[in-house]
Amino acid sequence: MFPMLSLEADHNCHYDYVEVRDGASLSSPVIGRFCGEQVPPLLKSSGNMLHILFVSDGYNNFNGFVFTFQGNSVCSPSPCLHHGTCIMDPLHSFHCVCVAGYTGHRCEKSESFSTAPITGTQACEPPEEPANGHFLPVYGVENQLISVNYLCHPPYKLIGSQQRICLTNATWSGSVPTCVKVNRKDKVSRRRCAPLPKVPNGYYKPAAAPAGGDTIEFFCKNSYILSGNHLSTCLLNGSWNSRPPQCVRACQEPKVSDLVKQTVVKPHPLLRERPDLRPRHELYDFLAPNFNPLTLDKQPEREEAALEELSRGFHHLYTSIEYKCASPLYQHNGSPRRTCLKTGRWSGRHVSCSPVCGKVSNFSAQNLTETHWPWHAAVYIRSPSAPGDNAQRDHVLAFSDKQGATEESAFWYLACSGALVTQRAVVVAAHCVAEQDKQHPLNPAHVKVVLGRQYQTSQDQTKDLQRLRVSNILVHPNYYSSLDSDLAVLKLLDKAKISENVLPVCLPKMQGGEITAQEAYVANWMAVYHHEHPTHYLYQGETELVELGDVTHCERQLAQRGIHTGVFTDNVMCVIRKPAGADIPCPTVISGITTIPSVSPSQTPATRLTNNHQAPSTVWELLGLESFSYEQRTCHPETYTGQTRVVNFRDWIEENMK
């Protein structure tokens, strides 16, 4: 039965409830589920076992419930008549102790006709007490001793029957039990601890294993966290080993990468004491750096109230975190300052640091040979065997003589230049990595990207190179039907490591300097004669200043040489190279990439390069990818090249480089 019930009320008892089942397990039949304040009627089970399940979501605090269980034995209700006392015996039977004037098994016989006094046949003398123990007597009518219950003095334990009954022959059932000393280190009896008070905005329950025992665990509602110990244990002296914790509003620290450096700014005391001084969410990031609250009339010597100690990774309300990138090679994305709001959330946007793009540390327009572009990638293609003739060797790099080779049985040749746009993506001309007649790209396992190779020399100087594998090759869908979409993205299996020698290039803006500029810079790979291996060539990075010509002018110049391309559309640029001398053998040049310094609103094309050096704020953008060119064995003053205009494919590149 339930003497008291006080739980959260619900029509279906969905939140807080106590469930009673007729049996010892959770699969036993349900007698009833109860909640609210209405005490249920008397419950009756079919056996001596009940399963009680109490469920609480911890959001609303009520007094709980009290449940009592009463066994229904042979003496309940009493079978004895005429106010006789029912006594159970060890065999789960009973006998009746009758009042004067009645006799029989159930005190059903009256002896009123007898004038003889009642003899003491039903009375027992007090039994013997056990050593280190005693008994509690139970008296019936007229102070007759009808049973005794044995107890032992601590730290002794009772061995034998706890209860003995006075039988009808005035003898005691069973035998005297014994008290045996318990062999344990702790001989002090345990005292019960007083119930803990309610935890505002939280709750507690018995701790699970391995804590268990007399240990309870504390929990908090959503948007609250524990300040203090989350476990408390009842000691032998009846006291708890720690004070109950508090549930306070706080924010969990946002996760950021190792590239982000953060500084925690504790909340100003007045923000805790004066709610009217707390700025609103959308204005706090703007106000916090210069926030000067009003001065209140209070004791100057009064110390600031100490904030509760929180678990690691949590911060109090109105705490701010300032962010910046740990390296100048990275740029900050997101909010520079975020604040813990009273909702338990952080103001602002998630913070991250990504590599800066378009930064060159050694550019000099007067000395282009010393300019090393950190995004200039060498794209190698795997071949089953090395070319056999020297003429073909002019167009390849003998990469099998252990100069960076990781597969000694394969021959890797330098196919074209690429531009690093993210740590996992390189933009190249599609004709380098796709077979137009077969309508599909090369096997990614047969393509390799090398970064940091501005000048290839001996093996001992190539140890800092990054050789990256390719996981996927994405060719622009229009390439197989039109040469004016000569563009592909190489997805890297290995992540490029950012350094001063390896940085991505910026993609061009939709409205940028490439529209009005007349000049740009082409980075490519040029063959250099190898003195130690006359049949091999090395390739070094070269930079040329080129002219951006009119498309019709390029078409006309190529037509005069008998070349009719028909691919100079809006997607193709006309780039004119002007070598220093004429009538000299043209070096073998691997198709390159074209970049240009961007023009910001505060810069003009004339001021972006000051004294033939880049301005500190100059950012380089990828302008074009070389698609085809006119070449002959004797270099002419001008060489006309068609290059894919990258700005027209910006959306496609950004979508596929993620």
XYZ file of C-alpha atoms in Angstrom:
658
model
C 0.000 0.000 0.000
C 0.999 3.661 -0.511
C 0.666 5.752 2.686
C 1.958 8.743 0.651
C 2.383 9.571 -3.065
C 3.727 12.895 -4.392
C 5.048 12.781 -7.972
C 4.742 14.979 -11.059
C 1.204 14.587 -12.393
C 0.605 13.495 -15.977
C -2.380 11.886 -17.682
C -0.305 8.918 -18.864
C 2.294 9.079 -16.023
C 4.947 9.656 -18.680
C 7.509 11.742 -16.769
C 7.725 10.708 -13.076
C 6.004 7.496 -11.936
C 6.246 4.382 -9.773
C 5.339 1.061 -11.366
C 4.382 -2.070 -9.358
C 4.690 -5.550 -10.899
C 3.388 -8.830 -9.485
C 6.663 -10.749 -9.306
C 10.428 -10.378 -8.956
C 11.423 -9.150 -12.462
C 10.725 -6.428 -14.978
C 8.811 -8.940 -17.099
C 6.275 -9.706 -14.345
C 2.646 -8.596 -14.856
C 1.958 -4.945 -14.113
C -0.346 -4.278 -11.178
C -0.387 -0.525 -11.777
C 1.529 2.654 -12.681
C 0.953 5.665 -10.421
C 1.856 9.394 -10.320
C 0.404 12.660 -9.057
C -0.965 13.187 -5.538
C -3.854 10.660 -5.436
C -3.021 7.692 -3.168
C -3.781 4.380 -4.964
C -6.078 1.775 -3.391
C -4.722 -1.216 -1.452
C -2.768 -3.512 -3.784
C -2.630 -7.293 -3.453
C -0.024 -9.591 -4.989
C -0.208 -13.295 -5.745
C 3.074 -14.075 -3.958
C 5.663 -12.719 -1.558
C 7.692 -10.839 -4.244
C 7.024 -7.430 -5.857
C 9.035 -5.486 -8.468
C 8.994 -1.706 -7.824
C 10.247 0.592 -10.646
C 10.652 4.311 -9.944
C 11.329 6.665 -12.884
C 12.060 10.402 -12.695
C 13.309 12.803 -15.371
C 14.719 15.167 -12.725
C 13.036 18.324 -14.024
C 10.449 18.845 -11.275
C 10.998 18.087 -7.611
C 8.264 16.464 -5.478
C 8.261 14.613 -2.159
C 8.284 11.135 -3.710
C 6.377 8.180 -2.285
C 6.166 5.782 0.673
C 5.390 2.121 0.019
C 4.781 -0.554 2.645
C 4.511 -4.304 2.187
C 2.661 -6.572 4.639
C 2.857 -10.322 4.435
C -0.455 -12.214 4.495
C 0.291 -15.211 6.820
C -1.746 -17.914 8.602
C -2.129 -15.477 11.511
C -3.475 -12.671 9.341
C -6.355 -12.538 9.939
C -6.112 -14.359 13.257
C -7.783 -17.799 13.302
C -7.984 -17.698 17.127
C -11.376 -17.140 18.709
C -12.377 -15.328 21.867
C -9.471 -12.881 21.795
C -6.868 -15.610 21.610
C -3.337 -14.755 20.417
C -2.104 -16.426 17.202
C 1.537 -17.581 17.290
C 3.333 -18.903 14.194
C 5.606 -21.875 14.728
C 8.731 -22.814 12.743
C 6.695 -25.174 10.557
C 4.631 -22.231 9.262
C 1.665 -23.462 11.256
C 0.180 -21.792 14.291
C -1.196 -22.307 17.767
C -3.472 -20.130 19.823
C -2.750 -18.766 23.277
C -6.209 -18.563 24.853
C -7.458 -16.201 27.500
C -8.742 -17.504 30.803
C -11.890 -19.576 30.468
C -11.159 -20.829 26.897
C -9.287 -23.773 25.489
C -8.943 -25.783 22.311
C -6.854 -25.448 19.133
C -8.618 -22.189 18.233
C -9.809 -21.266 21.742
C -13.211 -22.453 20.715
C -14.032 -24.353 23.935
C -15.378 -22.528 26.962
C -14.313 -23.543 30.491
C -16.721 -21.285 32.350
C -18.373 -24.267 33.936
C -15.120 -25.237 35.651
C -14.422 -23.758 39.047
C -10.832 -24.943 39.040
C -8.212 -22.221 38.583
C -6.222 -22.029 35.381
C -3.022 -23.994 35.680
C 0.281 -22.775 34.324
C 0.453 -25.338 31.581
C 0.553 -22.545 28.956
C 3.231 -20.420 30.639
C 6.987 -20.680 29.957
C 9.826 -19.602 32.133
C 12.197 -16.991 30.634
C 14.743 -18.792 28.389
C 18.501 -18.652 28.662
C 20.269 -15.627 27.138
C 23.123 -16.282 24.705
C 26.625 -15.115 25.539
C 27.281 -11.618 24.117
C 23.586 -11.215 23.379
C 20.113 -10.892 24.821
C 16.457 -11.425 23.917
C 13.384 -9.246 23.639
C 10.276 -10.823 25.260
C 6.825 -10.824 23.672
C 3.893 -11.011 26.103
C 0.342 -12.073 25.464
C -2.776 -11.598 27.575
C -2.330 -11.448 31.308
C 1.404 -10.813 30.743
C 2.109 -14.362 29.679
C 5.474 -14.812 27.901
C 4.624 -16.286 24.490
C 7.819 -15.720 22.418
C 11.271 -14.134 22.456
C 13.446 -12.483 19.743
C 17.224 -12.776 20.101
C 19.781 -10.018 19.381
C 23.596 -9.926 19.570
C 25.842 -7.156 20.832
C 28.067 -5.535 18.134
C 30.324 -6.710 16.614
C 28.780 -10.196 17.122
C 26.543 -11.960 14.629
C 23.564 -14.200 15.463
C 23.895 -17.847 14.470
C 20.694 -19.867 14.738
C 16.988 -19.071 14.977
C 16.190 -15.463 15.862
C 12.777 -16.354 17.395
C 11.668 -19.032 19.888
C 8.020 -19.761 20.766
C 6.472 -20.938 23.991
C 4.780 -24.241 23.144
C 1.597 -25.620 24.780
C 3.684 -27.949 26.960
C 5.431 -24.923 28.521
C 8.682 -25.584 26.634
C 10.510 -23.401 24.108
C 10.788 -24.273 20.453
C 14.247 -24.729 18.951
C 17.440 -24.113 20.833
C 19.332 -21.104 22.170
C 21.200 -19.345 19.298
C 24.829 -18.258 19.609
C 26.554 -14.927 19.019
C 29.762 -15.217 16.980
C 32.271 -12.368 16.670
C 32.588 -10.976 13.140
C 36.191 -10.933 11.889
C 36.510 -7.610 10.086
C 38.886 -4.696 10.284
C 36.200 -2.118 10.858
C 34.558 -2.935 14.218
C 32.715 0.379 14.425
C 29.025 0.235 13.616
C 28.011 2.344 10.635
C 25.677 5.236 11.251
C 23.220 6.392 8.644
C 23.793 9.783 7.041
C 21.128 12.428 7.101
C 19.258 12.929 3.789
C 20.893 15.502 1.530
C 18.970 18.653 0.633
C 17.557 19.193 -2.836
C 19.965 20.461 -5.472
C 18.499 23.497 -7.283
C 18.403 22.846 -11.027
C 19.709 19.322 -10.424
C 19.112 15.980 -8.779
C 21.012 12.992 -7.373
C 20.680 9.230 -7.243
C 22.669 6.209 -5.985
C 25.941 5.891 -7.842
C 26.477 3.007 -10.208
C 29.370 0.562 -9.915
C 32.255 0.741 -9.196
C 31.403 3.584 -6.752
C 28.205 1.960 -5.506
C 27.613 1.293 -1.793
C 26.678 4.359 0.214
C 27.706 6.762 -2.565
C 25.388 9.067 -4.473
C 26.001 10.871 -7.772
C 24.810 14.360 -8.673
C 23.432 15.544 -12.016
C 22.283 18.867 -13.473
C 19.566 19.858 -15.899
C 20.323 21.044 -19.405
C 22.412 24.235 -19.720
C 23.643 23.724 -16.129
C 26.867 22.061 -15.030
C 28.124 20.808 -11.685
C 30.367 22.996 -9.585
C 31.988 20.749 -6.991
C 32.301 16.994 -6.497
C 29.883 14.897 -8.526
C 30.109 12.032 -5.993
C 29.458 12.024 -2.237
C 29.972 9.079 0.122
C 28.414 8.410 3.528
C 31.179 7.869 6.107
C 31.058 5.527 9.125
C 30.428 8.414 11.492
C 27.213 9.318 9.678
C 28.548 12.349 7.777
C 29.023 12.954 4.035
C 32.598 13.244 2.800
C 31.889 16.385 0.743
C 29.402 19.186 0.489
C 26.667 18.907 -2.145
C 27.735 20.575 -5.410
C 25.898 23.407 -7.117
C 24.308 23.467 -10.544
C 25.353 26.677 -12.266
C 24.777 28.010 -15.736
C 27.921 27.785 -17.854
C 29.152 27.238 -21.401
C 31.288 24.385 -22.633
C 34.418 25.681 -24.330
C 34.140 25.554 -28.150
C 36.460 23.092 -29.818
C 39.109 24.646 -32.066
C 42.111 23.238 -33.888
C 45.717 23.470 -32.727
C 46.215 26.282 -35.257
C 43.984 28.589 -33.188
C 45.433 30.485 -30.221
C 42.901 31.564 -27.605
C 42.905 33.836 -24.559
C 40.221 33.579 -21.849
C 38.900 36.888 -20.474
C 37.061 36.457 -17.171
C 33.756 38.298 -16.716
C 33.779 41.673 -15.017
C 32.297 41.502 -11.471
C 29.656 44.120 -12.317
C 28.300 41.952 -15.075
C 27.378 39.385 -12.398
C 26.008 41.887 -9.896
C 24.113 44.211 -12.218
C 21.987 42.417 -14.835
C 20.985 45.794 -16.286
C 24.602 46.372 -17.330
C 24.830 43.155 -19.332
C 24.939 43.909 -23.084
C 22.610 42.130 -25.446
C 23.780 39.107 -27.452
C 24.283 40.736 -30.828
C 26.087 43.778 -29.362
C 28.303 42.084 -26.824
C 31.176 41.227 -29.154
C 31.280 44.872 -30.215
C 30.965 46.333 -26.712
C 33.087 43.888 -24.704
C 36.588 45.112 -25.692
C 35.756 48.693 -24.628
C 33.189 47.985 -21.912
C 33.466 50.418 -18.972
C 30.575 49.767 -16.557
C 29.263 52.407 -14.191
C 30.811 52.654 -10.731
C 28.495 51.526 -7.927
C 28.512 52.835 -4.355
C 30.086 49.959 -2.466
C 32.935 49.369 -0.085
C 36.250 49.740 -1.955
C 37.907 47.207 0.265
C 35.275 44.599 -0.433
C 36.796 41.686 -2.261
C 35.202 40.351 -5.385
C 33.021 37.343 -4.806
C 34.849 34.246 -5.896
C 33.291 32.338 -8.753
C 32.447 28.701 -8.265
C 35.058 26.307 -9.521
C 33.970 24.648 -12.749
C 35.112 21.500 -14.453
C 37.869 21.853 -17.000
C 36.542 22.944 -20.375
C 33.625 24.999 -18.935
C 33.341 28.734 -18.396
C 31.080 31.044 -16.380
C 28.458 33.303 -17.941
C 29.825 36.412 -19.668
C 33.302 34.921 -19.964
C 34.896 35.889 -23.284
C 37.463 34.047 -25.390
C 39.654 35.960 -27.854
C 40.996 34.075 -30.864
C 43.832 34.506 -33.328
C 45.890 32.212 -35.509
C 49.063 30.790 -34.012
C 51.037 31.259 -37.255
C 51.187 34.197 -39.706
C 50.870 31.625 -42.499
C 47.218 31.164 -41.535
C 44.250 33.516 -41.663
C 41.453 33.750 -39.117
C 37.883 32.718 -39.977
C 34.930 33.316 -37.670
C 34.469 35.655 -34.713
C 37.620 37.107 -33.100
C 35.813 37.188 -29.735
C 33.056 34.934 -28.413
C 31.104 35.351 -25.167
C 29.268 32.835 -22.946
C 25.608 33.895 -22.913
C 23.018 33.091 -20.256
C 21.422 30.583 -22.642
C 24.492 28.382 -22.256
C 25.616 29.150 -25.823
C 28.487 31.191 -27.237
C 27.987 34.365 -29.213
C 29.476 34.773 -32.672
C 30.574 32.165 -35.210
C 32.825 29.111 -35.057
C 36.541 29.916 -35.223
C 39.064 28.284 -37.544
C 42.370 29.111 -39.197
C 43.054 28.319 -42.849
C 46.254 28.861 -44.843
C 46.678 32.325 -46.322
C 46.603 32.385 -50.094
C 48.579 34.323 -52.669
C 51.511 35.318 -50.437
C 55.044 35.383 -51.899
C 58.030 36.367 -49.761
C 60.737 36.678 -52.412
C 59.130 38.366 -55.429
C 61.234 40.859 -57.365
C 60.243 42.041 -60.828
C 63.907 42.870 -61.567
C 65.144 39.385 -60.674
C 62.493 36.851 -61.668
C 64.969 33.980 -61.637
C 65.029 34.144 -57.840
C 61.248 34.204 -57.512
C 59.851 30.957 -56.146
C 56.092 30.534 -56.250
C 54.986 28.480 -53.208
C 51.893 27.136 -54.999
C 53.761 26.015 -58.150
C 53.298 22.224 -58.252
C 55.027 19.681 -60.473
C 52.583 17.083 -61.792
C 54.162 13.724 -62.687
C 52.635 10.914 -64.731
C 53.643 7.299 -64.333
C 54.852 5.360 -67.367
C 55.600 1.617 -67.439
C 59.081 2.219 -68.899
C 61.399 5.077 -69.786
C 61.360 6.512 -73.341
C 63.997 5.057 -75.602
C 65.195 7.960 -77.705
C 66.820 11.222 -76.751
C 64.242 13.309 -78.573
C 61.503 11.952 -76.396
C 63.701 12.394 -73.344
C 63.672 16.120 -74.058
C 60.061 16.219 -72.952
C 60.364 14.115 -69.826
C 62.193 14.135 -66.551
C 64.171 11.019 -65.728
C 62.571 10.473 -62.350
C 63.643 6.840 -62.089
C 67.255 7.457 -61.138
C 66.273 7.780 -57.447
C 65.609 11.512 -57.651
C 62.474 11.424 -55.515
C 61.302 8.085 -56.891
C 59.280 5.984 -54.483
C 58.601 3.157 -56.964
C 61.941 2.265 -58.530
C 60.413 0.007 -61.154
C 58.274 2.823 -62.568
C 59.234 5.788 -64.717
C 57.677 9.112 -63.750
C 57.807 12.048 -66.167
C 56.964 15.687 -65.556
C 53.738 16.397 -67.457
C 52.687 19.924 -66.515
C 52.462 22.594 -63.865
C 49.715 22.734 -61.297
C 48.458 25.342 -58.822
C 47.849 24.444 -55.163
C 44.479 25.969 -54.159
C 43.902 24.139 -50.844
C 45.877 21.680 -48.765
C 44.084 18.856 -50.566
C 43.434 20.223 -54.075
C 45.554 21.184 -57.092
C 44.216 22.802 -60.286
C 45.791 21.638 -63.577
C 45.063 21.702 -67.286
C 42.853 18.737 -68.126
C 44.964 17.588 -71.091
C 47.747 16.684 -68.604
C 45.670 14.111 -66.704
C 42.926 13.015 -69.117
C 42.712 11.238 -72.436
C 40.303 13.133 -74.615
C 39.840 10.324 -77.140
C 39.004 7.828 -74.355
C 36.669 10.239 -72.565
C 38.020 9.536 -69.075
C 40.850 10.698 -66.780
C 43.992 8.764 -65.930
C 44.176 6.368 -63.028
C 44.795 8.537 -59.911
C 47.475 6.054 -58.809
C 49.445 7.011 -61.950
C 49.546 10.710 -61.048
C 51.755 12.338 -58.420
C 52.106 15.923 -57.197
C 55.424 17.337 -55.940
C 55.496 20.602 -53.987
C 58.526 22.711 -53.095
C 60.433 21.744 -56.294
C 61.459 25.174 -57.543
C 64.791 23.896 -58.748
C 65.635 20.239 -59.059
C 69.288 19.436 -58.385
C 70.963 16.512 -56.686
C 69.261 14.041 -54.357
C 70.571 15.605 -51.139
C 68.754 18.840 -51.939
C 65.351 17.287 -52.530
C 64.749 15.954 -49.020
C 62.351 18.814 -48.183
C 60.069 18.128 -51.126
C 56.505 16.994 -50.537
C 55.479 14.088 -52.745
C 51.703 13.755 -52.524
C 49.452 11.000 -53.818
C 46.247 11.695 -55.748
C 42.927 10.204 -54.641
C 40.668 11.472 -57.447
C 40.830 13.373 -60.732
C 37.849 15.618 -61.551
C 37.826 16.782 -65.173
C 35.508 19.586 -66.274
C 32.562 17.905 -68.026
C 32.860 20.133 -71.123
C 36.501 19.241 -71.784
C 35.748 16.081 -73.769
C 33.638 18.049 -76.245
C 35.430 21.420 -76.309
C 39.057 22.439 -75.799
C 38.027 25.752 -74.247
C 37.324 23.955 -70.912
C 40.824 22.543 -70.423
C 40.590 22.297 -66.643
C 40.782 19.611 -63.927
C 41.069 19.356 -60.130
C 43.360 16.821 -58.465
C 42.057 15.730 -55.048
C 45.049 14.848 -52.867
C 45.172 11.756 -50.703
C 47.960 13.357 -48.666
C 47.512 16.748 -47.041
C 50.027 19.409 -48.071
C 52.097 20.759 -45.175
C 51.986 24.545 -45.061
C 55.301 26.418 -44.857
C 56.896 29.497 -46.385
C 57.710 27.353 -49.438
C 54.272 25.735 -49.733
C 51.175 27.967 -49.751
C 47.993 28.000 -51.853
C 47.246 30.592 -54.527
C 44.062 32.666 -54.413
C 41.309 32.069 -56.938
C 40.456 35.183 -58.973
C 37.605 37.468 -57.992
C 34.635 37.811 -60.301
C 35.471 41.503 -60.709
C 39.273 41.620 -60.482
C 42.502 42.926 -61.898
C 42.571 40.369 -64.692
C 40.067 42.467 -66.642
C 42.192 45.618 -66.905
C 45.719 44.225 -66.479
C 48.036 44.104 -69.464
C 50.795 41.960 -67.977
C 51.059 38.836 -65.872
C 53.621 36.272 -64.727
C 53.882 32.715 -66.026
C 55.525 30.000 -63.926
C 56.601 26.862 -65.761
C 59.194 24.108 -65.789
C 62.121 24.519 -68.208
C 64.594 21.786 -69.176
C 68.219 22.231 -68.131
C 71.031 20.155 -69.599
C 72.330 17.530 -67.158
C 76.139 17.469 -67.380
C 76.526 14.180 -65.474
C 73.852 12.417 -67.546
C 73.974 13.775 -71.126
C 70.861 11.805 -72.101
C 68.840 13.274 -69.220
C 67.476 16.697 -68.487
C 66.659 18.425 -65.239
C 63.807 20.892 -64.885
C 63.953 24.125 -62.973
C 61.170 26.559 -62.194
C 61.177 29.627 -64.445
C 59.134 32.823 -64.276
C 58.365 35.046 -67.283
C 56.670 38.384 -67.598
C 54.067 37.943 -70.337
C 51.644 40.195 -72.171
C 47.896 39.629 -72.126
C 46.848 40.145 -75.730
C 43.586 40.477 -77.557
C 42.008 37.175 -78.584
C 41.523 38.234 -82.210
C 45.191 39.244 -82.377
C 46.252 35.774 -81.254
C 43.975 34.066 -83.737
C 45.350 36.220 -86.563
C 48.988 35.573 -85.627
C 48.442 31.835 -85.366
C 46.545 31.779 -88.667
C 49.502 33.453 -90.400
C 51.592 30.487 -89.303
C 49.016 28.066 -90.658
C 47.505 27.212 -87.254
C 43.728 27.367 -87.034
C 42.655 26.441 -83.501
C 39.101 27.718 -83.367
C 39.106 27.564 -79.565
C 39.580 31.237 -78.653
C 36.267 31.714 -76.885
C 35.463 33.742 -73.790
C 36.976 30.892 -71.748
C 40.425 31.249 -73.345
C 43.006 34.011 -72.880
C 45.682 35.083 -75.339
C 49.102 35.149 -73.656
C 52.168 36.398 -75.553
C 55.661 35.429 -74.420
C 58.617 37.530 -75.553
C 61.958 35.729 -75.158
C 65.067 37.806 -74.625
C 66.788 36.734 -77.839
C 65.983 35.394 -81.277
C 67.366 32.653 -83.510
C 68.410 30.496 -80.568
C 67.128 26.985 -79.829
C 63.934 27.107 -77.825
C 64.264 25.261 -74.493
C 61.763 22.560 -73.679
C 59.058 24.178 -71.594
C 56.368 22.282 -69.713
C 53.002 24.049 -69.817
C 52.700 26.463 -66.920
C 50.341 28.548 -64.836
C 49.743 32.296 -64.939
C 49.300 34.491 -61.876
C 48.728 38.172 -61.341
C 48.829 40.479 -58.309
C 45.298 41.414 -57.334
C 44.128 45.012 -57.201
C 42.360 46.028 -53.984
C 40.113 49.126 -53.826
C 42.974 51.059 -52.206
C 45.463 49.964 -54.854
C 45.852 50.669 -58.517
C 47.791 48.597 -61.071
C 50.536 51.198 -60.844
C 50.865 50.975 -57.059
C 50.457 47.257 -56.499
C 54.154 46.772 -57.338
C 56.300 49.467 -55.745
C 59.886 49.830 -56.991
C 59.507 46.529 -58.806
C 58.630 44.810 -55.499
C 55.254 43.681 -54.326
C 53.413 45.811 -51.793
C 52.982 44.222 -48.335
C 49.256 43.741 -48.974
C 49.661 42.226 -52.443
C 47.734 39.014 -52.995
C 48.434 36.835 -56.027
C 45.581 35.222 -57.949
C 45.524 32.338 -60.382
C 44.759 33.791 -63.806
C 45.186 31.000 -66.359
C 46.322 27.455 -67.158
C 48.331 26.939 -70.357
C 46.339 24.863 -72.818
C 48.289 25.056 -76.118
C 51.018 27.155 -77.735
C 52.815 27.753 -81.002
C 56.403 26.533 -80.921
C 59.224 25.849 -83.356
C 62.869 24.897 -83.073
C 64.068 28.489 -83.505
C 62.636 30.941 -80.985
C 60.900 33.995 -82.412
C 60.420 37.245 -80.531
C 56.873 36.277 -79.747
C 55.194 32.999 -78.819
C 51.425 32.873 -78.681
C 49.753 30.735 -76.051
C 46.117 29.918 -75.341
C 45.311 29.636 -71.645
C 42.132 28.582 -69.855
C 40.589 31.623 -68.148
C 40.275 30.428 -64.544
C 37.865 33.166 -63.431
C 35.135 31.686 -65.659
C 35.394 28.352 -63.807
C 35.660 29.692 -60.255
C 32.337 28.219 -59.058
C 33.153 24.780 -60.488
C 36.612 24.783 -58.878
C 35.299 25.817 -55.453
C 32.614 23.140 -55.573
C 35.095 20.369 -56.419
C 38.049 21.371 -54.240
C 36.146 20.874 -50.941
